[in-house]
């Protein structure tokens, strides 16, 4: 059931236009206009995405009557993009319920973060370039979620990777940031290699078994539905499993799962709104989108689904344990993101067994976008405030420099608190419903082991998030006593208006870790941290509100109708060959209540322990760290995975390169040098011949040539561009000559005609 | 029915010529070696546009597309080698300004 809607192109093209304007005219426009262009283009895209959503809602009303017609969708095509041999990829957009949800999240959360950035990035030397990159990211992310075939998805996939690289290294003057960008790019290349292989394998498998050479999503889905008996058995099934796992490797790279998660914590080197938009809310969920989009592959190849679910659950636990002991506010949130992405993969992974898992995973994508964007923006607000309050040598991202911000920054505190409760899984906030839906589907499909991992992770999540909240917003302010503050204010010229909260214009050289570009002198208003401006707090309030109510879209079945699941149902049509899993054993309402109780209890226990540790008995964490110093050290150092990669991959590669260099130096150079010696010996002989016999004859000629050479050497200026110009002139002369030669009859006739006169 | 088949061959050649001219202009006027390299890439891509245009319109079939794949791979290799050379130049001369690296003059 496809409806043509050419206006769909406006969704990705508006931010793309914003990108072009900001890139080429940004400096001339000035910061206010550049920010306005950036925000307005994304807001426009949001409006069109909303329109698409509403149109789809209208269609899906009819969906119940004819379910065989496939999911309702809006399509917009521009004809063929690539058409070579069997490969045919259209330049087309497809908005079905899944894409509509994703594009609403991308544009909606994206707009709020653009708005926030106008204040956060104010005064930055490359303000318009920042918005150009952010717009480009939005456009490519929309192409990723709206593209109607795998190749177009891949285009967006690589594009957002590029933007991620550009924005992580946005303050590239500091080597650390540039290196983090490169790391993200390189690790993603590993995943993308898997993606490419999976894409090719899928294409060839389906083409050879069913004759449908296509990468088009709707055609693929139809082919899978019609030919599931062929594709779901024997060799094709095995090939599909491999293809599914390869595509998942790609998803691991983009969505930071074991073993390719290492880039995401380092990606925090970028500006904080970028971390919120790209590295928490949208881009990193592209992997989940990919698995959900390819749900038919995973349904027919459940082995791949099991791999996805297992890796997801393990990553969730693994990253959560690292987050327990980090002191950098953004690092905690980064590992928390990795952990939550693990949950989402757990959801879509068990979706291979029961389709409800796919929508559960997607539901977590949506709620996570709200509360994690809120957390990151809140952290940004804190960093922004501390950056101006702390002395320049203190790290504004270190939890040990915070404390008592509750009273200094009430709006940030309340929104951050709501988002913390949401991610920790306290009912009735959004995170509770989405996380619980995933855990319930995991248990229901017969994965009690993975469910247990999920529950433990839920407890750990509550602990580290409350630890963060308590350290940052409660207790006493540790950002330097009065003496430090006095020192900072004395160093700066006094008399500046303390109420003027605009950041001082920053030089192009950033110093603070991973974040703000501080001005050279300490800010004149270095005092206690104060609340951020309204353009920063407004997005926080909206996101916190969404994080508290979005859960009601997907109520568990014991509490009411799961509207979110119903909305996505047409996309995740069941395809399995085997009869449904045993429902009797694991699925009952009583059990669902019990499991819900367990997960709330885990969250409460985690939060309780955090309160015990950081409010009631603050000496406990240090004593525990001392008692279990080994474990503590391993966690603090993130399981030494970076060191392991360094020694297992980077060093061996360098060693191979050095070996190659050695081979080059000894063998190749040896050959060359040997040849040279040989020819020197030959030339010694010929030289003797030369100097005795030939020279006499030559000298005369040489004098003549030398005279000519003195003229000619002026041509040999050593300047590349002069040579190029000369060769261009030569080429033109040759062309002219050819033309004259070709037309010789004509001009010879002319000359003959002239002769009589 | 394709977006790109509506246009006659001449349009592609025009685009290609413009790309080529822009590349040539870059190569001739820029003094930074990296910029010159970018100009060279533009020239290569002008040739690529010609290849695919003739593949579509000129009756040489898929051979044109295949050539483009080769060109892209070669261009990548060329960029790697050229950047290495530029690094070497920078180490030796302390600049990538090609007008100041004229040690080979006569």
XYZ file of C-alpha atoms in Angstrom, chain A residues 27 121-130 170-171 173 504-509 517:
21
model
C 30.659 33.585 8.190
C 28.440 27.210 21.304
C 27.991 30.978 21.514
C 31.226 32.806 20.900
C 32.985 29.849 19.339
C 35.377 30.785 16.569
C 33.807 28.260 14.174
C 30.174 28.738 15.132
C 28.699 28.570 11.628
C 30.799 25.576 10.695
C 29.444 23.770 13.752
C 35.589 19.833 16.113
C 38.169 21.388 18.431
C 43.620 22.147 17.828
C 33.631 35.169 27.089
C 34.720 35.070 23.439
C 36.975 32.100 23.150
C 40.309 31.907 21.451
C 40.831 29.219 18.884
C 42.930 27.118 21.258
C 37.359 26.408 24.654
